[in-house]
Coordinates of C-alpha atoms in Angstrom, one line a residue:
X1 CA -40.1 -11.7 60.2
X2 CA -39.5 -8.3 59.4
X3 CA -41.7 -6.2 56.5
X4 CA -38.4 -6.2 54.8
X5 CA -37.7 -9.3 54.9
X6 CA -41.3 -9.9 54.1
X7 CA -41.1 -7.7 51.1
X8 CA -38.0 -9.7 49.7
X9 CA -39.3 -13.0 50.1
X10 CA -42.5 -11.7 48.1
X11 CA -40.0 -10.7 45.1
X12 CA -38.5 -13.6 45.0
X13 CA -41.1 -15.4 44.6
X14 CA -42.7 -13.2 42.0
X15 CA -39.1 -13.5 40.0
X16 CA -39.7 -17.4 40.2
X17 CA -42.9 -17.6 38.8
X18 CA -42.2 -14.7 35.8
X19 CA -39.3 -17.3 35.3
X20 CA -41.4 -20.3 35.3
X21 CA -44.0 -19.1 33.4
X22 CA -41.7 -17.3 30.9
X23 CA -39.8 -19.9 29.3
X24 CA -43.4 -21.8 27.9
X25 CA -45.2 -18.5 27.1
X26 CA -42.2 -17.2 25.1
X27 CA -42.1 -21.0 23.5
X28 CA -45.9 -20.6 22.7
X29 CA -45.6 -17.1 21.6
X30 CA -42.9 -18.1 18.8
X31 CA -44.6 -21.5 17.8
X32 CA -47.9 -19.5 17.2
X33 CA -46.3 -16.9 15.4
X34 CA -43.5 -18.7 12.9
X35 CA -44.1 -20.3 10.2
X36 CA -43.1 -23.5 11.5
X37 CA -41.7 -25.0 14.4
X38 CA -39.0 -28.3 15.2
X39 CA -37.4 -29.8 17.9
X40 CA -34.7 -32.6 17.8
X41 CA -32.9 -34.7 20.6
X42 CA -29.2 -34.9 21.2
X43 CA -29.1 -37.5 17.9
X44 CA -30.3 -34.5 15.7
X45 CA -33.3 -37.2 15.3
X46 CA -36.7 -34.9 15.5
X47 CA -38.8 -34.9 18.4
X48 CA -41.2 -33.1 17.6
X49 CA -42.6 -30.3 14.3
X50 CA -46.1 -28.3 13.9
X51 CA -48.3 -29.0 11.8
X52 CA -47.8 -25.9 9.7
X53 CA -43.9 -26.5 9.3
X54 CA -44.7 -30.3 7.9
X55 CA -47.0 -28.9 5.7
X56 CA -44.5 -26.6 4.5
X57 CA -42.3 -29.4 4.2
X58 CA -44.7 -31.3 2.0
X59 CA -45.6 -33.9 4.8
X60 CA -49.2 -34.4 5.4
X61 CA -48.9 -36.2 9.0
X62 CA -46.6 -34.6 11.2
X63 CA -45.9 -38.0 12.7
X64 CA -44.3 -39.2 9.9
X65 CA -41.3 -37.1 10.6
X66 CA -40.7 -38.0 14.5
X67 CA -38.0 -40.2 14.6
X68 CA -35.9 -39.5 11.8
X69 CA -32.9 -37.5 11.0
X70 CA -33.4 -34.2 10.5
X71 CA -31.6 -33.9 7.4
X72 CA -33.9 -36.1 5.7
X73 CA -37.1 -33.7 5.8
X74 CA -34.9 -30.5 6.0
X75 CA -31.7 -30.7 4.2
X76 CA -29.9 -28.2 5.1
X77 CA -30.6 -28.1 8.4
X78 CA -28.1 -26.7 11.3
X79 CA -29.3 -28.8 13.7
X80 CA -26.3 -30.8 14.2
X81 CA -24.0 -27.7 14.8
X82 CA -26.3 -26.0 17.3
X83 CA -25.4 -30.0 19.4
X84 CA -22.3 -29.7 18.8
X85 CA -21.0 -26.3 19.7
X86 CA -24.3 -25.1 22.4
X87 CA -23.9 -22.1 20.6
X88 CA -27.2 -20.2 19.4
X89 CA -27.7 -19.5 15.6
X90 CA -30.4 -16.1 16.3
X91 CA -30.9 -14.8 12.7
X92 CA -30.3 -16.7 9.8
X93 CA -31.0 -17.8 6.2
X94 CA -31.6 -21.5 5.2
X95 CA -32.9 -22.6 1.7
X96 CA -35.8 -24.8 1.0
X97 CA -36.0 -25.4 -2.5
X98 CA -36.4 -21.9 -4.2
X99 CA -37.5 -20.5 -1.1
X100 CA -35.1 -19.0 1.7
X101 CA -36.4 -19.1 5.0
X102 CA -35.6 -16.8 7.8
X103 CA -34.7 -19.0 10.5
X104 CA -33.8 -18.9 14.1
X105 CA -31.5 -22.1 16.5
X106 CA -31.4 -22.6 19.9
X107 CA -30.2 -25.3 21.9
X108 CA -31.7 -27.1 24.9
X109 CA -30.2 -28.2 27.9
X110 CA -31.0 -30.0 31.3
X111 CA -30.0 -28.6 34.9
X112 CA -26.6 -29.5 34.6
X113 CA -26.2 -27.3 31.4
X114 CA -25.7 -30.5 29.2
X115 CA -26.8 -30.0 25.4
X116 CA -29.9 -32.5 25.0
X117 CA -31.9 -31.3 22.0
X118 CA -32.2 -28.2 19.9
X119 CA -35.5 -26.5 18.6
X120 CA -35.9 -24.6 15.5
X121 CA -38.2 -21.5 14.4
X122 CA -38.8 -20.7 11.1
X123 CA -39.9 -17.0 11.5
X124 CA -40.4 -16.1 7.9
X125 CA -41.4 -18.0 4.6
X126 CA -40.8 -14.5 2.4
X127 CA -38.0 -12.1 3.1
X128 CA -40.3 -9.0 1.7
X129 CA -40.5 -8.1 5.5
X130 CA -37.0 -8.2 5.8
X131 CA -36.3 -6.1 2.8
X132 CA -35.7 -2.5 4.7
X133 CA -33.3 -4.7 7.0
X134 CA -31.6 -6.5 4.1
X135 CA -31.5 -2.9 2.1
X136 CA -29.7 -1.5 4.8
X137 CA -27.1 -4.5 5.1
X138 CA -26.9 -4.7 1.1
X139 CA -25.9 -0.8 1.1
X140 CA -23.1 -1.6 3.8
X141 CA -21.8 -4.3 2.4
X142 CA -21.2 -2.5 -0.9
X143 CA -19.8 0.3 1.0
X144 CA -17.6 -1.7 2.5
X145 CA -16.5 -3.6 -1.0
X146 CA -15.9 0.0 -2.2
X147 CA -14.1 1.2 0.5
X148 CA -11.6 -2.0 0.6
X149 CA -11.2 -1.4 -3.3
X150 CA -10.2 1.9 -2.8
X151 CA -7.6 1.0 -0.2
X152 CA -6.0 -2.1 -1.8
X153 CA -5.4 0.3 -5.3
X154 CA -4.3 3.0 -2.8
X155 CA -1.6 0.2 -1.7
X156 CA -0.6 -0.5 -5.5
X157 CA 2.6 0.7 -6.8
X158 CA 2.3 4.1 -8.6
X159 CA 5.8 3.4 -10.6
X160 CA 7.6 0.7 -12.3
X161 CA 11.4 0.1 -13.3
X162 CA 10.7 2.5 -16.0
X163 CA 10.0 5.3 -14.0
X164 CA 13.6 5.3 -12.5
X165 CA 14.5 7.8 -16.1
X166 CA 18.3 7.4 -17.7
X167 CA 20.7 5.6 -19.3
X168 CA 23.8 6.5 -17.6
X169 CA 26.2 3.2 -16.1
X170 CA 25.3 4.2 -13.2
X171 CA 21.4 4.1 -13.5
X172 CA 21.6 0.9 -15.6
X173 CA 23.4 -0.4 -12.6
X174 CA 20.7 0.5 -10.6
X175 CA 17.7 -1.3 -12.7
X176 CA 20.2 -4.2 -12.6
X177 CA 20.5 -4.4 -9.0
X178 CA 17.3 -4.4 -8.9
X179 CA 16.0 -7.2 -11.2
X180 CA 18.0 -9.0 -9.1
X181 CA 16.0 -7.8 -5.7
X182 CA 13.2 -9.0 -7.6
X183 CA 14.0 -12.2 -7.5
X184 CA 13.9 -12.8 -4.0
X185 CA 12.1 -12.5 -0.7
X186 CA 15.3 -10.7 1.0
X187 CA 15.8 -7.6 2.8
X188 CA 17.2 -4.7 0.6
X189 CA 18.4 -1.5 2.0
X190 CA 18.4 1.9 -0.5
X191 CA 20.8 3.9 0.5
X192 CA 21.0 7.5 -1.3
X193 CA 20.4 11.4 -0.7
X194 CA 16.8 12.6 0.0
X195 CA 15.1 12.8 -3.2
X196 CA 16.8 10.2 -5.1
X197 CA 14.1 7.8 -5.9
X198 CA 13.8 5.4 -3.2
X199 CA 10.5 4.9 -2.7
X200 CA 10.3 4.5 -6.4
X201 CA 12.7 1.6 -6.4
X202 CA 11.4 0.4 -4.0
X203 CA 7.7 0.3 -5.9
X204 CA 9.7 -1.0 -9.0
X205 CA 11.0 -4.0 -7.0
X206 CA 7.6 -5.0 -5.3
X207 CA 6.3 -4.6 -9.4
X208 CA 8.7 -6.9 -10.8
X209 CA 8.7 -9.5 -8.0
X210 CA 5.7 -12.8 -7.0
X211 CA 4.4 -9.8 -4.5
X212 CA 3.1 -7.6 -7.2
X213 CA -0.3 -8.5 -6.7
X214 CA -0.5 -7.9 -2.6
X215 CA -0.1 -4.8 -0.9
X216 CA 2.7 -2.6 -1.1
X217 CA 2.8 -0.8 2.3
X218 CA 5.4 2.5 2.7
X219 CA 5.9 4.4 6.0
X220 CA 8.2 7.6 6.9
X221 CA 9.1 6.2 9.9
X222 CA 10.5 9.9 10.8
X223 CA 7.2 11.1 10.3
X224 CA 5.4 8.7 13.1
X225 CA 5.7 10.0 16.8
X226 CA 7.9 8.0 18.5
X227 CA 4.9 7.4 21.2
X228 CA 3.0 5.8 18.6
X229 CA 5.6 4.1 16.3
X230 CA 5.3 0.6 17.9
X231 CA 1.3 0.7 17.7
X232 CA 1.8 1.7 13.7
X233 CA 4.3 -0.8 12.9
X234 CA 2.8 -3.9 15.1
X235 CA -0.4 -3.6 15.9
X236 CA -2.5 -3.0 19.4
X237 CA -4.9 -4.9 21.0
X238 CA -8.2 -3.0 21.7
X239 CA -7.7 -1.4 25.0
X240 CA -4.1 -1.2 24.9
X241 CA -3.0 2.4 26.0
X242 CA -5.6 5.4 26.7
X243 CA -6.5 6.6 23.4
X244 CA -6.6 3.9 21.1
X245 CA -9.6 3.4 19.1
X246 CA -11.5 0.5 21.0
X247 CA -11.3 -1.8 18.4
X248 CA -7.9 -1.8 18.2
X249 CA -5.1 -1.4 15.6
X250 CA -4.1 -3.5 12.8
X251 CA -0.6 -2.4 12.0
X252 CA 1.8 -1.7 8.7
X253 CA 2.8 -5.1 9.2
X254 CA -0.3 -6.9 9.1
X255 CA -1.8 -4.8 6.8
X256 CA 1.5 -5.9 4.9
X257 CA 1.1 -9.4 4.8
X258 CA 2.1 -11.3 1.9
X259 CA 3.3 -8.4 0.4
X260 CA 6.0 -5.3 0.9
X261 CA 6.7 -2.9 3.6
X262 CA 8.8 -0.2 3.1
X263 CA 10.5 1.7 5.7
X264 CA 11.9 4.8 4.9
X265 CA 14.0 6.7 6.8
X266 CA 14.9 3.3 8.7
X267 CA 18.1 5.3 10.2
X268 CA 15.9 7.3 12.8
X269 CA 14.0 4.5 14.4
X270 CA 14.3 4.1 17.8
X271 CA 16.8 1.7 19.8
X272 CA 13.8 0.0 21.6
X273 CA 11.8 -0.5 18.8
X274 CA 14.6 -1.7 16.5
X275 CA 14.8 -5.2 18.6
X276 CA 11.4 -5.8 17.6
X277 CA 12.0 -5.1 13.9
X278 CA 14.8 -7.6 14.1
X279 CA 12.7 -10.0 15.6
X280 CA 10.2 -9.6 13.2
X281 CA 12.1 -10.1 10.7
X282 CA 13.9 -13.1 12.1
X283 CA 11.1 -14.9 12.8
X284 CA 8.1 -13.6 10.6
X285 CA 6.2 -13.0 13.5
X286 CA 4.9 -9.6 15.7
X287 CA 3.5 -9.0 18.8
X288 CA 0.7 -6.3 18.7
X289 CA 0.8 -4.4 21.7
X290 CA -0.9 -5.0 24.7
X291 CA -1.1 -8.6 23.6
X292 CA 1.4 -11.5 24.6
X293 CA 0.4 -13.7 21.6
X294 CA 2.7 -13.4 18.4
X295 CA 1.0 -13.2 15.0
X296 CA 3.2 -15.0 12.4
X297 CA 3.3 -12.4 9.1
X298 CA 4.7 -12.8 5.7
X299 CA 6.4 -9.5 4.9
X300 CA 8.9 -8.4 2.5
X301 CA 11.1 -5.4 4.1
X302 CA 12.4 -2.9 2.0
X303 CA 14.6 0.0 4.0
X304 CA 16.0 3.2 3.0
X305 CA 18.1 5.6 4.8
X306 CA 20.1 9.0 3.6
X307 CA 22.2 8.4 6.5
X308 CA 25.1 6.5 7.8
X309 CA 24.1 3.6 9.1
X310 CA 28.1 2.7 9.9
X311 CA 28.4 6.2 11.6
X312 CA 25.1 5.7 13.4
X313 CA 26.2 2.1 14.7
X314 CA 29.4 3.5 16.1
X315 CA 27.8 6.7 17.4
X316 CA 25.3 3.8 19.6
X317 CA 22.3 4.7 17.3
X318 CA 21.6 1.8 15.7
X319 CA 21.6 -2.2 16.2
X320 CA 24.7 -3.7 14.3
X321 CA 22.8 -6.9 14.0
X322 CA 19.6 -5.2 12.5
X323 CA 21.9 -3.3 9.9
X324 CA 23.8 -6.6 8.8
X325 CA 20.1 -8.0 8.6
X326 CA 18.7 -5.2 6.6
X327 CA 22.0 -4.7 4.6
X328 CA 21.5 -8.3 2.7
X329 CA 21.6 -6.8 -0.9
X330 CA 22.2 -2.5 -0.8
X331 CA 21.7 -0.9 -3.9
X332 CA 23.2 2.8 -3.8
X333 CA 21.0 5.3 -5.8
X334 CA 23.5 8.2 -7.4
X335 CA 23.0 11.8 -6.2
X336 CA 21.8 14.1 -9.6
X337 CA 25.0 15.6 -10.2
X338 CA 26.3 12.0 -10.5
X339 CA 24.2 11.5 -13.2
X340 CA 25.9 12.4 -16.5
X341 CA 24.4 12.9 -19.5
X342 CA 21.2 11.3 -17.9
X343 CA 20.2 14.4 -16.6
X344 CA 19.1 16.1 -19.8
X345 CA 16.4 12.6 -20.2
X346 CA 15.5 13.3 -16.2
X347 CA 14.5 17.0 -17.3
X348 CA 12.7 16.1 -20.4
X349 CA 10.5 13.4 -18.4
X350 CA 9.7 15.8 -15.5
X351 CA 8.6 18.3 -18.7
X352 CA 6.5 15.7 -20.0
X353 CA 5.3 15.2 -16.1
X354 CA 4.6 18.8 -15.5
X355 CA 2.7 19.3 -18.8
X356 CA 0.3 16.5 -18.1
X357 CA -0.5 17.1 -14.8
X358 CA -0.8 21.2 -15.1
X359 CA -2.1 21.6 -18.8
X360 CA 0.6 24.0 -19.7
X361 CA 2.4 23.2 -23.1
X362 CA 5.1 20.4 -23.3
X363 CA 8.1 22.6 -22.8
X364 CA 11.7 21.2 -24.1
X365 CA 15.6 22.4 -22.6
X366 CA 17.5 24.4 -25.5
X367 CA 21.4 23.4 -25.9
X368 CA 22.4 26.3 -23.2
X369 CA 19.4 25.2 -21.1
X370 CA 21.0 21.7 -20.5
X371 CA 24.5 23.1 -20.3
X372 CA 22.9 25.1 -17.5
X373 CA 21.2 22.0 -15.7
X374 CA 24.6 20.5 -15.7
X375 CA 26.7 23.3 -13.9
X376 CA 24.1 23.3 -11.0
X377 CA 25.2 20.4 -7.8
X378 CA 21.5 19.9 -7.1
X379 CA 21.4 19.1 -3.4
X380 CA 18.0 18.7 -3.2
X381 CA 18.3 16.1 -6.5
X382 CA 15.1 15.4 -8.4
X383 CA 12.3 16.8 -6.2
X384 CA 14.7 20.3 -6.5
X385 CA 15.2 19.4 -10.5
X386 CA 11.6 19.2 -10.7
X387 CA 10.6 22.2 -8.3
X388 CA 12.9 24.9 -10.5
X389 CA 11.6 22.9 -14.1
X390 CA 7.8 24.1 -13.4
X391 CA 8.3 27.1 -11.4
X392 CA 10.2 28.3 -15.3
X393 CA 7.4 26.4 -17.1
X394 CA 5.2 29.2 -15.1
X395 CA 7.6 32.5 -15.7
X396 CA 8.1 31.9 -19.3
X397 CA 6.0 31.3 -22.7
X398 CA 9.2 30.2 -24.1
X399 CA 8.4 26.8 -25.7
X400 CA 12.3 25.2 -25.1
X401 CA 13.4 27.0 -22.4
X402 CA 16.7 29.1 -22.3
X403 CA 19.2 29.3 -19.6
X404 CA 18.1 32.2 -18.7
X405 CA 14.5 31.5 -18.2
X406 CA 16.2 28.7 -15.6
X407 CA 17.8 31.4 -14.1
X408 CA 15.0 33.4 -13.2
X409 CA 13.5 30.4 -11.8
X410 CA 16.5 29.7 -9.9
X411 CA 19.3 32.7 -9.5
X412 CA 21.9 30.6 -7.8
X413 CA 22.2 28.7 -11.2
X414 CA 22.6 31.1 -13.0
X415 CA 25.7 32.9 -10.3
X416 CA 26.9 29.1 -11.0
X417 CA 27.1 29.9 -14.7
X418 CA 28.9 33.0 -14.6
X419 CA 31.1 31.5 -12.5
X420 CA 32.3 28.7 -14.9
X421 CA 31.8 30.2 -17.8
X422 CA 35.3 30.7 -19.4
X423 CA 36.2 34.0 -20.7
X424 CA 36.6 34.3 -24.6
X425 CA 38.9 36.5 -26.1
X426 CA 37.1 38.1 -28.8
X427 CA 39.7 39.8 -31.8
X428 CA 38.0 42.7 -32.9
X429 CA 40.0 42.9 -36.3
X430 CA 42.5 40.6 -38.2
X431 CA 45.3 42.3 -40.0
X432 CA 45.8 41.7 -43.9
X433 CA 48.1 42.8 -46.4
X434 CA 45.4 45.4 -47.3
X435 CA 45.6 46.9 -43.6
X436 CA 42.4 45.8 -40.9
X437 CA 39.9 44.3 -41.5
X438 CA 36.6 43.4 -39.0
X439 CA 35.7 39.8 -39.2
X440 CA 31.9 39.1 -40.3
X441 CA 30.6 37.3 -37.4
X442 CA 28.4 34.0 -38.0
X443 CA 25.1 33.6 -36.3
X444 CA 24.7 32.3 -33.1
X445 CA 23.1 29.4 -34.1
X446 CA 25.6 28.6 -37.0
X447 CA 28.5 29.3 -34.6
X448 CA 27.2 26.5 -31.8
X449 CA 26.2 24.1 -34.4
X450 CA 29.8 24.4 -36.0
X451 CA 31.3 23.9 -32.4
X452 CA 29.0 21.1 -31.4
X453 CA 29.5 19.3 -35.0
X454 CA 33.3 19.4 -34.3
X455 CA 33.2 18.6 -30.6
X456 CA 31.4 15.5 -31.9
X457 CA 33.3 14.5 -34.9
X458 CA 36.3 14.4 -32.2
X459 CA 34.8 12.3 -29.5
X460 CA 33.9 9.9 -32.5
X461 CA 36.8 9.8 -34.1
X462 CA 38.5 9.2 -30.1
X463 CA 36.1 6.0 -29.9
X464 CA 36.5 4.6 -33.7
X465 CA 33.5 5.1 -34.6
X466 CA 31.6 4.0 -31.5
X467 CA 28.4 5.9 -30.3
X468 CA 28.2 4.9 -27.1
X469 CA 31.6 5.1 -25.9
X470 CA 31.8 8.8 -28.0
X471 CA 28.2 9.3 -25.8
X472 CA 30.1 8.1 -22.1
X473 CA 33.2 10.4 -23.1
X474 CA 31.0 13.6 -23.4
X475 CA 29.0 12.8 -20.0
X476 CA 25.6 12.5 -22.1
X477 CA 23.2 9.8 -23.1
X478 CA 23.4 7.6 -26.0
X479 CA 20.6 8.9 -27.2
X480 CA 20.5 12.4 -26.7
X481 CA 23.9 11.8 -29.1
X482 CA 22.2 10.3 -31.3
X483 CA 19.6 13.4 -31.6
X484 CA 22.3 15.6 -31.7
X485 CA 24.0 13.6 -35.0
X486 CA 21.0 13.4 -36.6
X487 CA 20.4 17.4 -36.1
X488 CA 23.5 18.2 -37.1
X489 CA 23.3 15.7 -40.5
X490 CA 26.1 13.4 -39.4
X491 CA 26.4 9.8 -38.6
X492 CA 27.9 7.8 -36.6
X493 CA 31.1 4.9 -38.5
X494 CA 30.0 2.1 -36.1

């Protein structure tokens, strides 16, 4: 035999007897150190228990406990789970009475790896020598409470149905349309210009419907690389692609469940990753990727596009069977300049807006201000409304602000009101019988409220009487008419 060979055999043999001699000293070492110590058979029926543990227990002969069921001297033993699963319990707490015990399970087994007994270590009576340990875990857990609280009111809905300003037939039909979402779990595609409130719908409809309470979930989905959009939407397994986080991804839709997910910008989604979207919705389930398990989810999908879907389907960029999916209940949202007399109430709330979030005065719209806000097409709808409303909130003191403070702020609505603005022949004298004679001019503000006082007394008179059809004839709300009637002195006959 060679001095290698020699050599080997020697290790071996030490490894054998560490082996055989670690098993009892480690037994030993624990059962003198613990507070107690029990062992059970494969009945849960105890073997065997130290004299310190039966003490403990309040039984004065340790004998007295072998043989019966360990529940009956320790009740809330987990004896019977370490048998059934095999499984290890290393760390844990059990109550005694008042007392909670620091405890550790193990199973036993013979050479064929069949579960025969379980033994128990109690390895503290007091958890003060735990309490740097238990500090530690108490300050995560909180952190972690915090942290989750933080994210599910970050996943509330900011707005509600009142958010969505004006009273216009065409907003009302809006709010309608969407009580009616409300009321059910189907898909709803927005369809409108950018800017046009989608996502606040959208908000307003998870508000009002028996999902208000779970997440509401939005994503630009033309904000996501394409390379990653399939790990955001569904998930990944940890391990998936180079890169990933090791532990994985979640996904919108999971994080979703039982509540809404909003895609935005649904029309520039990717062919591929459209099938899965359908399927998802089809059958409530994903597939996370990297995984060939599907996860059933309960999801409510809300999409929005400022595209043309139709257009897109016959171009080839988009599924014809996900759009008749997605297109179960569409609710248009008007463009600004569709908005008739609803603008001036749009303006005044973005005001109101702007003044609470900047501390600058509460600024109002004079008559020639909202004249002004009407000429303009607004292609950029509200986000434009609200960008040229504070940058004139900045450049002026004026507390109503003029049309030419809006002007400033913007110069191509002001070009738009020259433009329009009719010219006026203006008689610089009226002949008499006494020769020429220069008219005395009113004041400005006389002269409009004259004007406006007979431009309403027509549109009333047009309507019999009625407010709100006189209010839809002049393109503005039915209450901004009513302001103006009460201003002006006048009353409406019905």
């Amino acid at each position: 035999m060679s001095e290698r060979e020699r050599f080997s055999e020697v290790r071996q043999g030490d490894a054998a007897l560490l082996r055989s001699r670690a098993i009892p000293s480690l037994f030993e070492a624990l059962e003198t150190q613990s507070e107690g110590t029990v062992a059970v058979d494969r009945h849960a029926r105890v073997v065997w228990i130290n004299e310190k543990y039966a003490r403990m227990l309040g039984i004065s002969d340790p004998a007295e406990a072998i043989g019966r069921e360990v529940e009956e001297i320790i009740p809330h033993s987990q004896m019977r789970q370490i048998l059934a699963t095999g499984q290890p319990i290393l760390l844990d707490l059990m109550l005694f009475g008042t007392q909670r015990l620091v405890v550790s399970r193990f199973p036993l087994t013979d050479d064929a790896g069949a579960v025969i007994g379980a033994v128990g270590f109690v390895l503290y009576d007091s958890l003060h020598r735990l309490k740097p340990l238990l500090a530690e875990l108490s300050r995560l857990e909180a952190e972690l409470a915090a942290t989750k609280r933080r994210l599910d009111e970050g996943r509330q809905p900011r707005y509600t149905l009142q958010s969505y300003v004006g009273d216009s037939p065409v907003c009302l039909e809006v709010k309608r349309k969407a009580r009616l979402a409300a009321r059910t779990d189907a898909p709803i595609l927005l369809l409108g210009e950018t800017g046009t409130g989608k996502e606040l719908i959208a908000q307003a409809i998870h508000g009002l419907s028996a999902r208000s309470g779970r997440s509401f979930v939005g994503v630009n989905v033309a904000a996501i690389p394409e390379t990653l959009l399939e790990a955001e939407f569904f998930g990944a397994v940890p391990g998936a692609y180079t890169g990933l986080d090791r532990r994985g991804r979640e996904g919108r839709f999971k994080t979703a469940d039982g509540g809404t997910l909003f895609l935005d910008e649904i029309g520039d989604m990717p062919l591929g990753l459209q099938a899965k979207l359908l399927r998802a919705l089809q059958e409530q389930e994903i597939e996370p990727l990297g995984s060939d398990r599907p996860v059933k989810v309960d999801v409510r999908v809300i999409a929005a596009t400022n595209v043309d879907l139709e257009q897109r389907i016959r171009d080839g960029r988009f599924r014809s069977d996900l759009y008749y999916r997605l297109n179960v209940l569409p609710i248009r949202l008007p463009a600004l300049a569709e908005m008739g007399g609803g603008l001036e109430a749009i303006a005044e709330s973005i005001l109101q807006e702007i003044a609470a979030r900047t501390g600058l005065p509460l600024r109002g719209l004079t008559p020639e201000a909202v004249e002004a806000l009407g000429r303009h097409r607004w292609p950029g709808n509200v986000r434009e409304l609200r960008n040229v409303l504070e940058r004139a909130c900045l450049l002026t003191d004026n507390r109503r602000l003029t049309a030419a403070d809006l002007a400033e702020a913007l110069p191509d609505l002001g070009e738009a009101n020259t433009a329009v603005a009719p010219a006026v022949p203006v008689p610089a004298a009226v002949r008499t019988d006494q020769g020429p004679q220069s008219l005395p001019l009113p004041g400005y503000d006389q002269a409009y409220d004259e004007f406006e006082r007979g431009l309403l007394g027509r549109a009333l008179a047009a309507s019999g009487g009625r407010a709100t059809e006189a209010a839809q004839a002049l393109g503005i709300s039915r209450a901004a008419f009513y302001k103006k009637l009460a201003r002006l002195g006048m009353r409406a006959g019905g």
